[in-house]
Every structure is written in C-alpha cells, then in structure tokens.
PDB file of C-alpha atoms in Angstrom:
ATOM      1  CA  UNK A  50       0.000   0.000   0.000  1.00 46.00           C
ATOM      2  CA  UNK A  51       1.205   3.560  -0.598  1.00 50.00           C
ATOM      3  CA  UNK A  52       1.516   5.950   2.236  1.00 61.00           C
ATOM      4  CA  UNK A  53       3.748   8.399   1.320  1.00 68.00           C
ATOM      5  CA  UNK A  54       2.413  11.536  -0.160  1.00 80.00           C
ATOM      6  CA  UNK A  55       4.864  13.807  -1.632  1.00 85.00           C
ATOM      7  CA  UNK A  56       4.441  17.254  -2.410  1.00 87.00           C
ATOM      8  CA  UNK A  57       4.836  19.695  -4.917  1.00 92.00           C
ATOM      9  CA  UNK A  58       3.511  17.166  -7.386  1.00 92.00           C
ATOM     10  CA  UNK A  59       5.819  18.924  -9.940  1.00 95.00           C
ATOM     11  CA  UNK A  60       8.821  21.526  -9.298  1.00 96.00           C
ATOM     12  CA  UNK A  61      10.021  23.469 -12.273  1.00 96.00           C
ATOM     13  CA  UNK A  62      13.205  25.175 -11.864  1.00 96.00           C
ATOM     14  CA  UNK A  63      16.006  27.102 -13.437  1.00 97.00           C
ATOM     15  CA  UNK A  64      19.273  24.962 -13.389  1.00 97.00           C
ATOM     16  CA  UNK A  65      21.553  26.167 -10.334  1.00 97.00           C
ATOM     17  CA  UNK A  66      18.703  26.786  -8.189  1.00 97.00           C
ATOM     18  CA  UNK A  67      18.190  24.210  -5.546  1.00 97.00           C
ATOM     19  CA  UNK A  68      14.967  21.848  -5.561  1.00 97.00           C
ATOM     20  CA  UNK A  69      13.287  21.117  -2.706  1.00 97.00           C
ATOM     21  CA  UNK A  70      10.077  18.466  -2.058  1.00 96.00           C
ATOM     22  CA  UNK A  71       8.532  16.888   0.695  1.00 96.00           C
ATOM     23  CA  UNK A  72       7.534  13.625   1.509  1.00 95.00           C
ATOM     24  CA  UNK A  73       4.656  12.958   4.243  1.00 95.00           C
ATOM     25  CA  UNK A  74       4.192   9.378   5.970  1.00 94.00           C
ATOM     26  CA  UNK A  75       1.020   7.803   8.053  1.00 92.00           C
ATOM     27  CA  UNK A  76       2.698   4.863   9.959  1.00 90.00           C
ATOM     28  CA  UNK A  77       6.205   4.282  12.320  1.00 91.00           C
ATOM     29  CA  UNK A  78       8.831   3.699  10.452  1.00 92.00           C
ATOM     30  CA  UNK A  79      12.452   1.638  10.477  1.00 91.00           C
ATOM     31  CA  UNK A  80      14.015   4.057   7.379  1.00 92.00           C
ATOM     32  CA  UNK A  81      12.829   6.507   5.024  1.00 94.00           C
ATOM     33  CA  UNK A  82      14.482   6.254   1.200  1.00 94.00           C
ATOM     34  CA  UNK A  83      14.746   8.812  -1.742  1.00 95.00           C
ATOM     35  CA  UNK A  84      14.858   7.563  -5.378  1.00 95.00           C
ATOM     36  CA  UNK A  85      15.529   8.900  -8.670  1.00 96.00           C
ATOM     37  CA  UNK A  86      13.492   7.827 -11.480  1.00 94.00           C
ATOM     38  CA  UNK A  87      14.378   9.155 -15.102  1.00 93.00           C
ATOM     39  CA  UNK A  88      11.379   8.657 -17.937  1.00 87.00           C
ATOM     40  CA  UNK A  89      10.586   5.244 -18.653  1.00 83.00           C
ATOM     41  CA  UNK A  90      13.512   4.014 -16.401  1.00 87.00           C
ATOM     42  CA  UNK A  91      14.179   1.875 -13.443  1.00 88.00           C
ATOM     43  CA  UNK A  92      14.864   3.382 -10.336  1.00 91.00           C
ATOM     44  CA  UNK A  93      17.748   4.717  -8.605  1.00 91.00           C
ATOM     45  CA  UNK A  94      18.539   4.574  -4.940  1.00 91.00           C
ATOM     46  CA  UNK A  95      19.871   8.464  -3.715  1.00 94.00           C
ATOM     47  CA  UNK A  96      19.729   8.227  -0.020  1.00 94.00           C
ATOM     48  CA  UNK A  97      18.437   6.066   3.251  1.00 93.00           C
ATOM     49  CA  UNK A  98      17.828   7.828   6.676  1.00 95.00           C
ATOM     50  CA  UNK A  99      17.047   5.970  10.039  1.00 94.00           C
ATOM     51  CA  UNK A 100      14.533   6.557  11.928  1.00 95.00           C
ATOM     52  CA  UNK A 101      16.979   7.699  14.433  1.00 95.00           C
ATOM     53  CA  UNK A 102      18.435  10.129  12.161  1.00 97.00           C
ATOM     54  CA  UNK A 103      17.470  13.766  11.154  1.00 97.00           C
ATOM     55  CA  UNK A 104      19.603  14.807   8.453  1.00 98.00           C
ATOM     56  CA  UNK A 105      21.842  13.472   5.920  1.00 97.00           C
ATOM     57  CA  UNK A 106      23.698  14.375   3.150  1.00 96.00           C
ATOM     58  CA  UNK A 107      25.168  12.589   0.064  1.00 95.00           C
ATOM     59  CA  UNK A 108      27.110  15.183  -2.160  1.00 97.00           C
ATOM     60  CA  UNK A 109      24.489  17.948  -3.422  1.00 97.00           C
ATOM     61  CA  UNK A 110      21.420  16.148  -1.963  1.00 98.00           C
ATOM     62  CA  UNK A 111      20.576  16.640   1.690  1.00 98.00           C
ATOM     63  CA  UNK A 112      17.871  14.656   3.182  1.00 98.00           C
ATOM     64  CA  UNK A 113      15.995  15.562   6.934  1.00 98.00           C
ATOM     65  CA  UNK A 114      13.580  13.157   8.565  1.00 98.00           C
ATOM     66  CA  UNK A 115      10.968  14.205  11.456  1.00 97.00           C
ATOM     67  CA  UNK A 116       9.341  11.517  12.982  1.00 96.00           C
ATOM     68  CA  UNK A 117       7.817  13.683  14.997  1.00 96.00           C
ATOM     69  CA  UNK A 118       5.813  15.486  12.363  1.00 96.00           C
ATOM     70  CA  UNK A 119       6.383  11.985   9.912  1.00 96.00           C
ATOM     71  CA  UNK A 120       7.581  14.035   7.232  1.00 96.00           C
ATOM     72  CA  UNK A 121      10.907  13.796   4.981  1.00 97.00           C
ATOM     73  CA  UNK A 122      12.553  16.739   2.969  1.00 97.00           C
ATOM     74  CA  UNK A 123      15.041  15.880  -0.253  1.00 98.00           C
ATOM     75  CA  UNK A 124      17.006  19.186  -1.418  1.00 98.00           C
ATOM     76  CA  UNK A 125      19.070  18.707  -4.114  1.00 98.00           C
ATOM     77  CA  UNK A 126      21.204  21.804  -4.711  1.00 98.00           C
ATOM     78  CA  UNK A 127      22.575  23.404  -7.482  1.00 97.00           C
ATOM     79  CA  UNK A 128      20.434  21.582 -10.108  1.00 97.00           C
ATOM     80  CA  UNK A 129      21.405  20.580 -12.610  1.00 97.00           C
ATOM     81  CA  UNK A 130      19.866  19.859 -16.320  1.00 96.00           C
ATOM     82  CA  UNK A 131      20.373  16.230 -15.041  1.00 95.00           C
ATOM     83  CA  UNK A 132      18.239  16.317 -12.468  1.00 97.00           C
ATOM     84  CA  UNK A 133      15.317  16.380 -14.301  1.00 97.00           C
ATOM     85  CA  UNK A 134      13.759  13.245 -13.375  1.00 97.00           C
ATOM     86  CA  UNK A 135      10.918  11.975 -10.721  1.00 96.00           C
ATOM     87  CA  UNK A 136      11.431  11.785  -6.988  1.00 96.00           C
ATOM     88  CA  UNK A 137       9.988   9.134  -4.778  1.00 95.00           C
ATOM     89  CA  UNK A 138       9.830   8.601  -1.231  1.00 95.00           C
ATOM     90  CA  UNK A 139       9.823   5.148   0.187  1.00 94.00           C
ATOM     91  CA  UNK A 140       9.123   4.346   3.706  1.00 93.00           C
ATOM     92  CA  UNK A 141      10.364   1.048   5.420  1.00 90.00           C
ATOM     93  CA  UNK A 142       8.682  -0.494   8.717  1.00 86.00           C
ATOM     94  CA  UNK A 143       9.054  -3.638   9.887  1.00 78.00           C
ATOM     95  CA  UNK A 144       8.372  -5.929   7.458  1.00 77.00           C
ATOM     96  CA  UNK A 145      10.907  -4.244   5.083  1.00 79.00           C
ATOM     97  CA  UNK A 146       8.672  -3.687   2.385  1.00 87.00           C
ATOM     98  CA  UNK A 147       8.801  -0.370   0.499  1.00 91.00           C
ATOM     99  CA  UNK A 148       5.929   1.874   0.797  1.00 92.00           C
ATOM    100  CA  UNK A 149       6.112   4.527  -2.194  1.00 93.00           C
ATOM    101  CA  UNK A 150       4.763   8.069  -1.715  1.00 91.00           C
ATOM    102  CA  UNK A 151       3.556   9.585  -5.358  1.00 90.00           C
ATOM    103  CA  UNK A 152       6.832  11.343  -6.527  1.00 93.00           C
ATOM    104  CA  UNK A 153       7.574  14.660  -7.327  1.00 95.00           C
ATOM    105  CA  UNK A 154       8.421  15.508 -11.158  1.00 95.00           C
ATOM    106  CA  UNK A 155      11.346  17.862 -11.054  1.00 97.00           C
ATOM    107  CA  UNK A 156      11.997  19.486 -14.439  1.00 97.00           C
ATOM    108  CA  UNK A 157      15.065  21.829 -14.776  1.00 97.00           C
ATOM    109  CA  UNK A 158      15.238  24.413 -17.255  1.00 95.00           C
ATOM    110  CA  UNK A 159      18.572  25.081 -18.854  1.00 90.00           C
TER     111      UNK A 159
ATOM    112  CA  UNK B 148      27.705  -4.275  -7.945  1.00 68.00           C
ATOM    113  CA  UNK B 149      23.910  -5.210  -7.370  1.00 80.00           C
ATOM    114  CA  UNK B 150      23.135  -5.336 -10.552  1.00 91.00           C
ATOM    115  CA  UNK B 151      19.375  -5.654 -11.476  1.00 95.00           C
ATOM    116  CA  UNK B 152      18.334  -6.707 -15.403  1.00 96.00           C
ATOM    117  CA  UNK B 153      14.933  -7.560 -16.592  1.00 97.00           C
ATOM    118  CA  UNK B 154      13.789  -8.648 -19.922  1.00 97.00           C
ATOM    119  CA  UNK B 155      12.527  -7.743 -21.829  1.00 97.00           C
ATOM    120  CA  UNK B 156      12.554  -4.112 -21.479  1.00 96.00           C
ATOM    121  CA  UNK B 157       9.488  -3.911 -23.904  1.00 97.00           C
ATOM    122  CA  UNK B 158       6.680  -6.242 -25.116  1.00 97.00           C
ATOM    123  CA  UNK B 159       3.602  -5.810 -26.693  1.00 97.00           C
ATOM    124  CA  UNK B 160       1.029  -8.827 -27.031  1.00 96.00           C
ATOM    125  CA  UNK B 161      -2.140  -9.240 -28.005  1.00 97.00           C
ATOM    126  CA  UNK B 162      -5.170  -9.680 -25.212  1.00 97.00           C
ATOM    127  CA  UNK B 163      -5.428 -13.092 -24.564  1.00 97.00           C
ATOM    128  CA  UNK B 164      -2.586 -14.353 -24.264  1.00 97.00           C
ATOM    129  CA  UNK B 165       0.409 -14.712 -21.865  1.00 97.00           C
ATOM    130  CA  UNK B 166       3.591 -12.943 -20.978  1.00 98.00           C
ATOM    131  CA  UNK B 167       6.657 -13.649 -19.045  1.00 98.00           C
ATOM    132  CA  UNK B 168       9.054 -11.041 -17.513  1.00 98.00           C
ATOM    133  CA  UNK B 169      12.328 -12.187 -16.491  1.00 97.00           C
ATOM    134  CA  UNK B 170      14.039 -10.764 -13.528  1.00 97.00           C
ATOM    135  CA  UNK B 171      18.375 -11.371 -12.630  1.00 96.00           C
ATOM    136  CA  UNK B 172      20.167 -10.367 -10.012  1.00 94.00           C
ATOM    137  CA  UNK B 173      23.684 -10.169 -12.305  1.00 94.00           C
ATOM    138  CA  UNK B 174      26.166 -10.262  -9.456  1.00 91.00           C
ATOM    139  CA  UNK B 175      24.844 -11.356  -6.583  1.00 92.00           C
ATOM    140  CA  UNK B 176      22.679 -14.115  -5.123  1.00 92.00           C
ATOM    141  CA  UNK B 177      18.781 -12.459  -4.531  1.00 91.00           C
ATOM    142  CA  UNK B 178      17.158 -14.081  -1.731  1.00 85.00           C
ATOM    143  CA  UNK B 179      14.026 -11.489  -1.808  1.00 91.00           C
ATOM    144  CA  UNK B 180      12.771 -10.069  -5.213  1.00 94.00           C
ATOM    145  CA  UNK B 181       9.717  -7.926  -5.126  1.00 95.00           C
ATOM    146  CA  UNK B 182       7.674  -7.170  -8.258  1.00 97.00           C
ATOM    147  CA  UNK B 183       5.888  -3.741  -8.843  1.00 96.00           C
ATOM    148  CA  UNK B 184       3.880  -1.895 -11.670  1.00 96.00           C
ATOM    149  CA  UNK B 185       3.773   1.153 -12.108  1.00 94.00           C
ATOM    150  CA  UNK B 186       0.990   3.119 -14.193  1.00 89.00           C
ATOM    151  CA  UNK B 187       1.816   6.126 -16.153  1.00 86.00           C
ATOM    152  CA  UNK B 188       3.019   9.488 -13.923  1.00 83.00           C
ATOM    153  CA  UNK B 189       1.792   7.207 -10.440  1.00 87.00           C
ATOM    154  CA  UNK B 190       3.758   5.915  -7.981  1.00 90.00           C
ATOM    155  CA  UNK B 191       5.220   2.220  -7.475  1.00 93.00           C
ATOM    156  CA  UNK B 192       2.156  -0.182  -6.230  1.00 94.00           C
ATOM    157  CA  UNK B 193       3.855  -3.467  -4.945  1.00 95.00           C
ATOM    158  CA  UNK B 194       2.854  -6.869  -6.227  1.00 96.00           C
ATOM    159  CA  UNK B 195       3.998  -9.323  -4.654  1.00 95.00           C
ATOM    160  CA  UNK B 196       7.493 -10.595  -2.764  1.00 94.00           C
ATOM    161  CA  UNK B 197       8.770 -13.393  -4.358  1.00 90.00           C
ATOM    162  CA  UNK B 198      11.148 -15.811  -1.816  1.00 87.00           C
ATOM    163  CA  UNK B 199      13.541 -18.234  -3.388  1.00 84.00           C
ATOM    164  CA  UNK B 200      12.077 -22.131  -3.338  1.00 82.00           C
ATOM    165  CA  UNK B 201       8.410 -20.756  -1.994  1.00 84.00           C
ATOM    166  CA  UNK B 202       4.963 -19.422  -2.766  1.00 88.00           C
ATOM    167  CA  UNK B 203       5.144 -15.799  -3.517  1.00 93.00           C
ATOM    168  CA  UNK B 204       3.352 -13.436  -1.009  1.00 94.00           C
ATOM    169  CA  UNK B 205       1.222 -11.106  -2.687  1.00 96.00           C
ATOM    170  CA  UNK B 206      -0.336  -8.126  -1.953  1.00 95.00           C
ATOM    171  CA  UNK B 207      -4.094  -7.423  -1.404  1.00 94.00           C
ATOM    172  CA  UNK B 208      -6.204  -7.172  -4.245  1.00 94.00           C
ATOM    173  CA  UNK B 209      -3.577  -8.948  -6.621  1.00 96.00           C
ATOM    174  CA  UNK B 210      -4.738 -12.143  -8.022  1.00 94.00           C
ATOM    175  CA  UNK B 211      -2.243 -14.467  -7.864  1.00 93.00           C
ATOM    176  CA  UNK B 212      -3.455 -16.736 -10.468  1.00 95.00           C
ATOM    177  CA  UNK B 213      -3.452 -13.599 -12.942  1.00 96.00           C
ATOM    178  CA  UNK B 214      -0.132 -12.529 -11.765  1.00 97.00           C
ATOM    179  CA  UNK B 215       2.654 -15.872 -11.546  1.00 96.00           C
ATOM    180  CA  UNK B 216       5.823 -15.692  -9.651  1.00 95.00           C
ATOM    181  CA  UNK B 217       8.035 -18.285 -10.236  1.00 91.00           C
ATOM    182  CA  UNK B 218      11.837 -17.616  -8.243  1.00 89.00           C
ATOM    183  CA  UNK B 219      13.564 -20.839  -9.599  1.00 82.00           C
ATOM    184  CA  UNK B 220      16.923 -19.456  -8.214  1.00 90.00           C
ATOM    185  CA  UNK B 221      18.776 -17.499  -6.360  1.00 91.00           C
ATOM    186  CA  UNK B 222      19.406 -15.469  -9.323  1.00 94.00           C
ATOM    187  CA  UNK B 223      16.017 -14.959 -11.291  1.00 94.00           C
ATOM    188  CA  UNK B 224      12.364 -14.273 -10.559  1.00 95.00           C
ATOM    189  CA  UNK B 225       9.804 -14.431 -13.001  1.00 96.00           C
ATOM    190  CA  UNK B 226       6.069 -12.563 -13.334  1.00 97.00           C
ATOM    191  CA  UNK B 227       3.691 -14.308 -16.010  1.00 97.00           C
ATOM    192  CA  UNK B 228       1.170 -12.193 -16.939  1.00 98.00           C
ATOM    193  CA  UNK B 229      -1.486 -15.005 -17.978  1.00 97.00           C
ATOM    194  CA  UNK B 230      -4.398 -13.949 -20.242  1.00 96.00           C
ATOM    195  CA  UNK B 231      -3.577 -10.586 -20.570  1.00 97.00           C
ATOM    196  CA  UNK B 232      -5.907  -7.630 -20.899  1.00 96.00           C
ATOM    197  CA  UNK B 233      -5.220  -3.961 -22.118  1.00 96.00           C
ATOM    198  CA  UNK B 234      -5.654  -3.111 -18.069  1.00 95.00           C
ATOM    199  CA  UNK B 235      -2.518  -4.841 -17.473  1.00 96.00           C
ATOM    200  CA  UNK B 236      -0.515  -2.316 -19.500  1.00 96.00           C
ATOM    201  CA  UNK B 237       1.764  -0.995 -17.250  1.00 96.00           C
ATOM    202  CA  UNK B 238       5.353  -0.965 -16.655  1.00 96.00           C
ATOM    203  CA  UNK B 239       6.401  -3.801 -14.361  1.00 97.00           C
ATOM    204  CA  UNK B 240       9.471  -3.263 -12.095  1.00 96.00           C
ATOM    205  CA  UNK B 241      11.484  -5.993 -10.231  1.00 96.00           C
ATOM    206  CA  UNK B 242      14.027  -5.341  -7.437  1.00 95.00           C
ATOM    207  CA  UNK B 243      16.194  -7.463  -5.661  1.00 93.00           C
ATOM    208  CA  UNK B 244      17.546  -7.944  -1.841  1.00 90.00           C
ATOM    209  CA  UNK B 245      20.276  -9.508  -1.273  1.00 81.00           C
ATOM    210  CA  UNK B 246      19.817 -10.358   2.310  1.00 77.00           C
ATOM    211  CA  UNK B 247      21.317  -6.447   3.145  1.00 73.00           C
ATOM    212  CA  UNK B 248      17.336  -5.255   3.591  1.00 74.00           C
ATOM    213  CA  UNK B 249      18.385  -2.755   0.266  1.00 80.00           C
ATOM    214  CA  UNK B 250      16.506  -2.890  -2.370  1.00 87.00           C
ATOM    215  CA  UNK B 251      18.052  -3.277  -6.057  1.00 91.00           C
ATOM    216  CA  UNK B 252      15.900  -2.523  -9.245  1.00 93.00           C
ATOM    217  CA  UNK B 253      15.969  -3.450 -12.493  1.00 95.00           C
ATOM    218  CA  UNK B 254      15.372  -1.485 -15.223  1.00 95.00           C
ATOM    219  CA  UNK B 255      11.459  -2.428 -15.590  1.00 96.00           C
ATOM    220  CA  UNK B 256       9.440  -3.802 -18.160  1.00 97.00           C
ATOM    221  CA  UNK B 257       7.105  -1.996 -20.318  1.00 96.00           C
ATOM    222  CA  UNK B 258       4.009  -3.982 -20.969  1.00 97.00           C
ATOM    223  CA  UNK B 259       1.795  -3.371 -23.760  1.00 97.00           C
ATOM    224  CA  UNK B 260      -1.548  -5.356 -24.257  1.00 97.00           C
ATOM    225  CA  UNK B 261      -3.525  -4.403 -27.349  1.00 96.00           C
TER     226      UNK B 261
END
C-alpha cells in the first residue's frame, strides 16, 4: 500500500537553483528512502535515513527526517539539467517492504 | 555491484494471451525479489514478494493466479502475466535484496496489451 504523499507534485526550476520536495508518511517507520526515477527508467537509490536520524547528506542532496511530524525533505542543490527526473519517497517499517509516496516531477530548465 | 536486469525491457502482445518477464540479479545471489507496476506518472504499487524455493506473497487485491511468480533461483524471478488484458498495460518493475534489507531494481518492463 502507498503511504507516502509527496508534495509539490511537480517543481520546475532554473538549473543552479536548488529543488526542494517533501515527503509525508502515516505509519512508524524503520528508514525513510529517496529515489531517482528518469522517464521510462528503473529506479535509482539516492539516499536512506534511520529513523533515528534527522539529516543526511550525500554530495548535493541533503535529506531531513521528522518523525515527529512523519515528514521527509530531499534538497538537491545546485540543479542541474540532469536532475530532471521523478522523486519518490519510500518508507520502510518492519516488514521491510517499500511503501512509495507519489513522486515529485522535477523538471530543470537550462 | 547489485546489478538488477529484466527482460525484456518492452513487449507488446495481443489480449489473450500470456507474458513472461524475467528478472536477474547479475552479481549477486537475490534471496528477496519484489515485483511492482507502475501506471503512467503514479507511484510504485507493490505486487507481490517473491522468496527463493516458496509461494510468492502477494499483496491485497492482486490475483495471484493472474499474476505468476516463479523464483527458480537465487538469481532470477519471473512474473507471467497469464491472459492478458489492455488493463494490465503498465510498466512492471522488479528489485532485488540480497539479504542487506536494500533494495536493487531493475530497469522495468514496459508492458503493452492491445
């Protein structure tokens, strides 16, 4: 089932500018994962947080987690033309199964 | 490494009939693959988890005799689409665990039904 709901539903920006989109979950969770989907493609794994955690970073993306609030920020800075792709959340509980929140399209303008 | 590769990457058949997508894990030994479809500009919906040498474990509302996992080996999963319909048009997406809890995806399967 899907319980992450991600929002803007689409981000259009000007490459250099930074991106940022946010990720809202229902249920406790173990970890809390960004992908990277281009058109038509597979997926890409960015970035895991723990549960424990409340920010991480992974060259120009920087992820925060609240699990007090059960939300989830990606900012990817300094876009790039790239970086136009879709953006999913993915939230892991105990049973280890990914729950996918609805993405965010990201489209950067050159 | 983790390397993920389906096939194929596109098929179109006619309604009716089956189809059967192929999942590897290239360079390493899988002992979790999970299968997911994805409809156009929507999120990931999964399937079913597919455990090597047992029954798959699918997911509410996904019929199981529409939808058959077969995980043969440590190395490959496969989802046969059996009498297809143009509702199953999707693109299919298979990932891969390889006992780490991470999740490794291929590079998904676009299914066309006409």
């Amino acid at each position: 089932s899907q319980q992450g709901e991600e929002d803007p539903q689409a981000l259009s920006i000007q490459e250099g500018e930074n991106a940022t989109m946010n990720c809202s979950y229902k249920t406790s969770i173990n970890n809390l994962q960004w992908y990277r989907q281009n058109s038509g493609r597979g997926l890409v794994h960015l970035i895991l947080i723990r549960s424990n955690e409340r920010e991480k970073h992974s060259g120009r993306l920087r992820v925060t987690l609240d699990t007090s609030k059960k939300s989830s920020s990606l900012l990817i800075t300094a876009s790039r033309a790239a970086d136009t792709a879709s953006y999913f959340c993915a939230t892991v509980a105990n049973d280890y199964k990914l729950s996918f929140g609805a993405g965010t399209t990201v489209t950067v303008r050159a | 490494g983790a390397v993920v590769s389906q096939h194929p990457s596109r098929v179109i058949c006619k309604s009716g009939t089956s189809v059967k997508i192929e999942c590897r894990s290239l360079d390493f030994q899988a002992t979790t693959m999970f299968w997911y479809r994805q409809f156009p500009k929507q999120s990931l919906m999964l399937m079913a988890t597919s455990n090597e040498g047992s029954k798959a474990t699918y997911e509410q509302g996904v019929e199981k005799d529409k939808f058959l996992i077969n995980h043969a080996s440590l190395t490959l999963s496969t989802l046969t689409v059996t009498s297809a319909h143009p509702e199953d048009s999707s693109f299919y997406i298979c990932s891969a665990d390889r006992g780490e809890r991470e999740q490794y995806f291929g590079p998904g399967t676009r299914l066309t039904v006409t």
